[in-house]
Every structure is written in C-alpha cells, then in structure tokens.
Tab-separated table of C-alpha atoms in Angstrom:
chain	number	residue	atom	x	y	z
A	1	MET	CA	46.392	88.345	199.356
A	2	LEU	CA	44.936	86.200	196.555
A	3	TRP	CA	47.738	87.414	194.289
A	4	LEU	CA	50.390	85.844	196.552
A	5	ILE	CA	49.346	82.278	195.668
A	6	PRO	CA	49.881	82.528	191.883
A	7	LEU	CA	53.023	84.561	192.531
A	8	CYS	CA	54.529	81.801	194.694
A	9	ILE	CA	53.652	79.184	192.072
A	10	GLY	CA	55.238	81.280	189.344
A	11	LEU	CA	58.363	82.010	191.368
A	12	PHE	CA	58.782	78.328	192.167
A	13	ILE	CA	58.670	77.500	188.452
A	14	TRP	CA	61.087	80.342	187.705
A	15	SER	CA	63.457	79.030	190.371
A	16	LEU	CA	63.576	75.582	188.811
A	17	ALA	CA	64.134	77.052	185.357
A	18	SER	CA	66.858	79.385	186.657
A	19	LEU	CA	68.890	76.491	188.035
A	20	VAL	CA	68.884	74.919	184.564
A	21	ASP	CA	69.877	78.304	183.104
A	22	ARG	CA	72.844	78.531	185.478
A	23	TYR	CA	73.980	75.013	184.594
A	24	ALA	CA	73.606	75.574	180.832
A	25	LEU	CA	75.359	78.960	180.833
A	26	ILE	CA	78.349	77.575	182.753
A	27	PHE	CA	78.888	74.401	180.757
A	28	HIS	CA	77.076	74.488	177.415
A	29	VAL	CA	76.115	77.898	175.971
A	30	LYS	CA	78.567	80.805	176.127
A	31	SER	CA	76.629	83.215	173.912
A	32	LYS	CA	73.959	85.148	175.813
A	33	LYS	CA	72.575	86.413	172.503
A	34	LEU	CA	71.901	82.830	171.477
A	35	TYR	CA	70.528	81.910	174.885
A	36	VAL	CA	67.912	84.663	174.872
A	37	LEU	CA	66.481	83.227	171.636
A	38	TYR	CA	65.271	80.116	173.469
A	39	PRO	CA	62.617	82.006	175.487
A	40	ALA	CA	61.864	84.395	172.605
A	41	LEU	CA	60.793	81.519	170.372
A	42	THR	CA	59.354	79.169	172.993
A	43	HIS	CA	57.116	81.752	174.663
A	44	LEU	CA	55.405	82.642	171.397
A	45	VAL	CA	54.750	79.022	170.392
A	46	VAL	CA	53.456	77.947	173.820
A	47	THR	CA	51.285	81.042	174.183
A	48	PHE	CA	49.723	80.425	170.777
A	49	VAL	CA	48.648	77.016	172.106
A	50	ILE	CA	47.349	78.396	175.423
A	51	ILE	CA	45.208	81.162	173.906
A	52	GLN	CA	43.163	78.624	171.978
A	53	PHE	CA	41.310	78.169	175.281
A	54	PHE	CA	40.901	81.885	176.112
A	55	PRO	CA	39.237	84.762	174.218
A	56	ILE	CA	41.591	87.468	172.941
A	57	GLU	CA	40.382	91.053	172.609
A	58	LYS	CA	41.128	93.402	169.749
A	59	LEU	CA	43.380	96.143	171.040
A	60	SER	CA	43.652	99.776	170.127
A	61	PHE	CA	46.942	100.789	168.535
A	62	ASP	CA	48.297	102.425	171.703
A	63	VAL	CA	47.513	99.467	174.002
A	64	LEU	CA	48.981	97.074	171.430
A	65	GLY	CA	52.117	99.204	171.375
A	66	TRP	CA	52.448	99.085	175.169
A	67	ALA	CA	52.041	95.293	175.194
A	68	ILE	CA	54.679	94.792	172.512
A	69	LEU	CA	56.980	97.245	174.315
A	70	GLY	CA	56.628	95.111	177.460
A	71	GLY	CA	57.908	92.096	175.511
A	72	LEU	CA	60.764	94.062	173.935
A	73	LEU	CA	61.924	95.274	177.355
A	74	GLU	CA	61.776	91.702	178.617
A	75	VAL	CA	64.287	90.583	175.976
A	76	TRP	CA	66.741	93.179	177.251
A	77	THR	CA	66.038	92.171	180.849
A	78	LEU	CA	66.579	88.476	180.120
A	79	TYR	CA	69.822	89.111	178.239
A	80	TYR	CA	71.447	90.882	181.191
A	81	LEU	CA	69.915	88.447	183.680
A	82	PHE	CA	71.494	85.536	181.786
A	83	THR	CA	74.779	87.470	181.754
A	84	ALA	CA	74.607	87.885	185.535
A	85	ILE	CA	73.732	84.207	186.046
A	86	SER	CA	76.809	83.196	184.048
A	87	LEU	CA	79.070	85.402	186.210
A	88	GLU	CA	77.782	84.863	189.725
A	89	GLN	CA	76.334	82.228	192.024
A	90	ILE	CA	72.603	82.046	191.425
A	91	THR	CA	71.850	82.453	195.138
A	92	LYS	CA	73.350	85.977	194.894
A	93	VAL	CA	71.980	87.049	191.510
A	94	PHE	CA	68.275	87.255	192.289
A	95	PRO	CA	68.534	88.783	195.790
A	96	LEU	CA	70.527	91.796	194.543
A	97	SER	CA	67.719	92.644	192.137
A	98	SER	CA	65.537	93.423	195.188
A	99	LEU	CA	67.066	96.897	195.386
A	100	THR	CA	65.353	97.839	192.108
A	101	SER	CA	61.978	97.446	193.821
A	102	PHE	CA	62.431	101.039	195.020
A	103	LEU	CA	62.391	102.179	191.402
A	104	VAL	CA	59.209	100.186	190.793
A	105	LEU	CA	57.703	101.770	193.924
A	106	PHE	CA	58.491	105.258	192.633
A	107	LEU	CA	57.324	104.562	189.076
A	108	SER	CA	54.128	102.910	190.307
A	109	TRP	CA	53.283	106.031	192.290
A	110	LEU	CA	54.378	108.481	189.589
A	111	LEU	CA	53.049	106.822	186.415
A	112	LEU	CA	50.228	104.559	187.593
A	113	ASN	CA	49.008	106.580	190.596
A	114	ASP	CA	49.159	103.364	192.643
A	115	PRO	CA	51.096	104.084	195.887
A	116	LEU	CA	51.612	101.696	198.787
A	117	SER	CA	50.546	102.447	202.348
A	118	GLY	CA	50.008	100.812	205.734
A	119	SER	CA	50.981	97.172	206.228
A	120	SER	CA	51.669	96.739	202.503
A	121	LEU	CA	54.386	99.393	202.720
A	122	TYR	CA	55.926	97.675	205.758
A	123	ALA	CA	55.887	94.392	203.842
A	124	PHE	CA	57.590	96.083	200.890
A	125	PHE	CA	60.558	97.269	202.985
A	126	LEU	CA	60.906	93.887	204.690
A	127	PHE	CA	60.908	92.078	201.343
A	128	VAL	CA	63.615	94.423	200.036
A	129	ALA	CA	65.710	94.170	203.216
A	130	GLY	CA	65.518	90.389	203.190
A	131	GLY	CA	66.488	90.224	199.531
A	132	THR	CA	69.438	92.574	200.046
A	133	ILE	CA	70.821	90.531	202.963
A	134	LEU	CA	70.468	87.392	200.878
A	135	GLY	CA	72.543	88.956	198.107
A	136	VAL	CA	75.545	90.543	199.882
A	137	SER	CA	78.549	88.305	200.542
A	138	HIS	CA	81.224	88.613	203.249
A	139	ASP	CA	84.933	88.084	202.705
A	140	LYS	CA	86.689	88.101	206.100
A	141	LYS	CA	85.832	91.572	207.469
A	142	LYS	CA	84.978	93.100	204.118
A	143	ILE	CA	81.556	93.339	202.486
A	144	ASN	CA	81.657	92.573	198.771
A	145	LEU	CA	79.037	93.348	196.185
A	146	SER	CA	78.413	90.794	193.474
A	147	LYS	CA	80.821	90.701	190.521
A	148	ALA	CA	77.682	90.582	188.401
A	149	LEU	CA	76.527	93.933	189.804
A	150	LYS	CA	76.676	95.846	186.492
A	151	PRO	CA	74.442	93.494	184.466
A	152	LEU	CA	72.204	93.158	187.517
A	153	LEU	CA	71.730	96.917	187.753
A	154	ILE	CA	70.832	97.038	184.064
A	155	THR	CA	68.473	94.098	184.559
A	156	GLY	CA	66.828	95.835	187.482
A	157	PHE	CA	66.556	99.217	185.754
A	158	VAL	CA	65.051	97.864	182.537
A	159	GLY	CA	63.042	95.234	184.403
A	160	SER	CA	61.465	97.931	186.585
A	161	PHE	CA	60.132	99.758	183.549
A	162	GLN	CA	59.015	96.441	182.074
A	163	ILE	CA	56.962	95.639	185.182
A	164	ILE	CA	55.315	99.070	185.076
A	165	VAL	CA	54.545	98.729	181.360
A	166	MET	CA	52.995	95.282	181.849
A	167	LYS	CA	50.929	96.499	184.823
A	168	HIS	CA	49.684	99.371	182.634
A	169	VAL	CA	48.715	96.875	179.926
A	170	PHE	CA	46.827	94.678	182.402
A	171	ASN	CA	44.986	97.767	183.642
A	172	LEU	CA	43.774	98.432	180.083
A	173	THR	CA	42.882	94.955	178.850
A	174	ARG	CA	42.245	91.364	179.923
A	175	PHE	CA	45.136	89.369	181.286
A	176	TRP	CA	45.412	86.822	178.457
A	177	THR	CA	45.182	89.501	175.789
A	178	GLY	CA	47.982	91.541	177.343
A	179	PHE	CA	50.111	88.475	177.959
A	180	PHE	CA	49.697	87.185	174.397
A	181	TYR	CA	50.693	90.421	172.701
A	182	SER	CA	53.636	90.893	175.067
A	183	ARG	CA	54.917	87.483	173.898
A	184	ILE	CA	54.789	88.801	170.349
A	185	GLY	CA	56.982	91.665	171.536
A	186	LEU	CA	59.360	89.172	173.138
A	187	PHE	CA	59.600	87.279	169.854
A	188	ILE	CA	60.209	90.483	167.880
A	189	GLY	CA	63.028	91.386	170.270
A	190	GLY	CA	64.599	87.970	169.792
A	191	LEU	CA	64.256	88.310	166.026
A	192	ILE	CA	66.058	91.676	166.112
A	193	ILE	CA	68.936	90.118	168.060
A	194	PHE	CA	69.124	87.204	165.625
A	195	LEU	CA	69.203	89.463	162.549
A	196	ALA	CA	71.799	91.775	164.112
A	197	TRP	CA	74.215	88.979	165.080
A	198	GLN	CA	73.082	86.259	162.680
A	199	LYS	CA	76.477	84.800	161.745
A	200	LYS	CA	77.762	84.606	165.326
A	201	ILE	CA	74.521	83.118	166.635
A	202	ILE	CA	74.374	80.442	163.923
A	203	LYS	CA	78.006	79.573	164.631
A	204	GLU	CA	77.286	79.211	168.355
A	205	TRP	CA	74.079	77.270	167.649
A	206	LYS	CA	76.035	74.600	165.766
A	207	LYS	CA	78.345	74.120	168.747
A	208	VAL	CA	75.457	73.170	171.044
A	209	LYS	CA	74.563	69.482	171.125
A	210	PRO	CA	71.018	68.406	170.065
A	211	LYS	CA	70.321	67.041	173.556
A	212	THR	CA	71.210	70.412	175.053
A	213	HIS	CA	68.875	72.188	172.619
A	214	SER	CA	66.070	69.865	173.728
A	215	LEU	CA	66.858	70.490	177.398
A	216	LEU	CA	66.827	74.264	176.969
A	217	PHE	CA	63.640	74.396	174.916
A	218	GLY	CA	61.986	72.082	177.455
A	219	ASN	CA	63.182	74.324	180.275
A	220	GLN	CA	61.713	77.385	178.577
A	221	ILE	CA	58.379	75.646	178.067
A	222	ILE	CA	58.244	75.196	181.830
A	223	ALA	CA	59.379	78.798	182.355
A	224	VAL	CA	56.461	80.114	180.258
A	225	PHE	CA	54.027	78.900	182.889
A	226	GLY	CA	56.085	80.667	185.528
A	227	HIS	CA	55.568	83.883	183.577
A	228	VAL	CA	51.834	83.205	183.347
A	229	PHE	CA	51.452	82.907	187.124
A	230	VAL	CA	53.772	85.833	187.967
A	231	TYR	CA	52.120	88.165	185.473
A	232	PHE	CA	48.685	87.078	186.636
A	233	ALA	CA	49.699	88.091	190.165
A	234	LEU	CA	50.919	91.408	188.744
A	235	SER	CA	47.532	91.954	187.121
A	236	LEU	CA	45.873	91.573	190.541
A	237	ALA	CA	48.130	93.592	192.860
A	238	ASN	CA	50.287	96.693	193.210
A	239	SER	CA	53.348	96.403	190.952
A	240	ALA	CA	55.835	97.532	193.638
A	241	LEU	CA	54.495	95.029	196.141
A	242	VAL	CA	54.688	92.183	193.622
A	243	SER	CA	58.215	93.230	192.649
A	244	SER	CA	59.397	93.298	196.260
A	245	ALA	CA	57.721	89.938	196.946
A	246	TYR	CA	60.141	88.378	194.467
A	247	GLY	CA	62.159	87.936	197.672
A	248	ILE	CA	60.207	84.719	198.137
A	249	GLN	CA	62.059	83.360	195.109
A	250	HIS	CA	65.386	83.981	196.818
A	251	ILE	CA	64.433	81.520	199.537
A	252	MET	CA	63.290	78.943	196.986
A	253	ILE	CA	66.504	79.211	194.976
A	254	PHE	CA	68.644	79.061	198.107
A	255	LEU	CA	66.965	75.856	199.285
A	256	MET	CA	67.153	74.257	195.833
A	257	ALA	CA	70.774	75.327	195.256
A	258	THR	CA	71.759	74.136	198.739
A	259	PHE	CA	70.302	70.700	198.080
A	260	ILE	CA	72.060	70.425	194.710
A	261	SER	CA	75.337	71.745	196.153
A	262	ILE	CA	75.294	69.033	198.820
A	263	TRP	CA	74.280	66.363	196.305
A	264	LYS	CA	76.545	67.358	193.381
A	265	PRO	CA	78.515	70.559	194.096
A	266	GLU	CA	80.127	70.619	190.638
A	267	ILE	CA	76.803	71.302	188.896
A	268	LEU	CA	76.099	74.840	190.144
A	269	LYS	CA	79.421	75.826	191.749
A	270	GLU	CA	77.721	77.408	194.777
A	271	GLU	CA	79.503	78.254	198.025
A	272	LEU	CA	78.001	76.684	201.139
A	273	THR	CA	79.534	77.976	204.396
A	274	LYS	CA	78.132	78.502	207.884
A	275	LYS	CA	78.213	82.293	207.413
A	276	GLU	CA	76.333	82.011	204.134
A	277	ILE	CA	73.680	79.786	205.700
A	278	LEU	CA	73.279	82.188	208.666
A	279	LYS	CA	72.937	85.162	206.341
A	280	LYS	CA	70.356	83.361	204.221
A	281	ALA	CA	68.445	82.466	207.391
A	282	ILE	CA	68.265	86.132	208.461
A	283	GLY	CA	67.098	87.202	205.007
A	284	THR	CA	64.517	84.425	205.023
A	285	LEU	CA	63.112	85.565	208.387
A	286	LEU	CA	62.665	89.099	207.030
A	287	VAL	CA	60.780	87.767	204.002
A	288	ILE	CA	58.557	85.690	206.305
A	289	ALA	CA	57.912	88.819	208.377
A	290	ALA	CA	56.900	90.645	205.200
A	291	ILE	CA	54.365	87.940	204.399
A	292	TYR	CA	53.019	88.291	207.953
A	293	PHE	CA	52.439	92.031	207.451
A	294	LEU	CA	50.479	91.255	204.286
A	295	ASN	CA	48.070	89.231	206.411
A	296	VAL	CA	47.469	91.754	209.225
C-alpha cells in the first residue's frame, strides 16, 4: 500500500497539468506535434537538475536500450493523449483509458511474470469498472463512446507497452537511473518529431505568444514531478494494479473540472448535468471500493 501514496500525489499533479493542457490545446496551440515538444525538452532539463542530488548507475547496453525505448514510447503516448484532450472533454478522456489496464494485466503476467491475485485482483476490476463508467456518456436513451476514442485506443495500446517497459527497467536498475535515461529517450523522440516536421513546427511556434510559451513550459515543469511520483509508485508495485489505480485521477479531474466549470465554464467547455454528476458519483464509489480492497 505504500505505493498508493506517491501515486496519488503524482496523479494529483498530472490532473492539474492536464487541465492546463486542455485549455492550451483548445485556445492557443493547434499543433500536437509542437505541443509534445514542451514535455520532451522540459523533462530532460528538469531531470538533469534533479539527478545532481542522486547517484546514477552505469547501465549495460540492453538496459539502457529499454530505458530509452520507454521514453520513445512515451512521446507517442503523449502525442495521441494531447490529440484526445483537444477533441473531448477532459473528464471523459482519462476514464476511457482504464480499459487498457486489461492489456497491462496480460502483459505483466506474460512478460514480467507478475500476475495479480486475491484482493489486488478485485481492486483491479473495480478500478477499471469505475473508470469505464466515468468515461461513457449518455445521450437520451443511447450510449455514446467518446469522439476521441481512436486516439485514446492508440494512447492506451502504446501506453500499456510503455508501462511494462518502464516496470522492466525499474526491475533491473535503481529508480533514478531508469527515470533519467527514459527522459533522454523522451527527448530523442521529441527531436525526431521536430526534425521530421521542422518547417511546420517552427511556423506554429511563431504563432504562439511568449506568455503562452512560459505558461506551457511552467506547466510541464510541474508535470515532471507528477511523472516522478507515478513512476516511483510503478517501481514499487505491480504494473497492472498501478495502471488500473489511475482511476483515482478520474475523480481528481472531475472535481477540478467541475469547480472550474461552475466558476468559468468557457475555460474548459465541460458539460455539467445531473446525469453526468450521478454517473461520476457511481464511478467514484467503485474506485473507493477498489481502494478498500487494497487495504483488506
């Protein structure tokens, strides 16, 4: 259960950063290729500062390759996540990704020989069920899947492999070493995107105001620490259980988005109806039940 504390801290930070992402992608930055460069650059710089306080191990070539691969997969994951955030209400984007926890469960058992059992398995299914309910919307008598379903499925598929790769890295080396080299992979992925679409990205960069650049880089600096806490939790616990426990973030985002929608509804463009609130409440209760099973 010790892993749940850093996970909650990390998810809370991610939730805050995601609300800024939603706002920026709606009003300020249309290019997702440009947007993914903000974390690619910021993560590397911030991590270079952090590791001055922690020893970094020398890695064998194969472990180094896995760590860099984890960062490269994260670039792909972030790109499609940002695409989904720009298309759909943020309170629906993250919950739908819960379904991919089944893939993480299977891969964790198949590749890492780390299956779930007992109360942890019950908690897994409750986390996934709660996240799914939080992410499906109702239109009259018809159930509608998110219009961002395609990028979300890609995000979930690639993100599942990324979680497994990072868990494998943390099994082979110290946390800070694995995290540092994965940030190098993230930067390399961003560099590849920049070189491939250099002219378009530079053109889009010039359209963004200096204040917006500062906001987005500042937001990513905060997001780095979210990654630190979430990945630290991953290094401590079963990857499928951590993945399914992302359902906690759905509650955080819902509460934050609800507050902002009441305060200034034009910022996030989130729907707030009685049915939506009831549905979120049911999903929240399932997530709370999952946390209960982790403690029995």
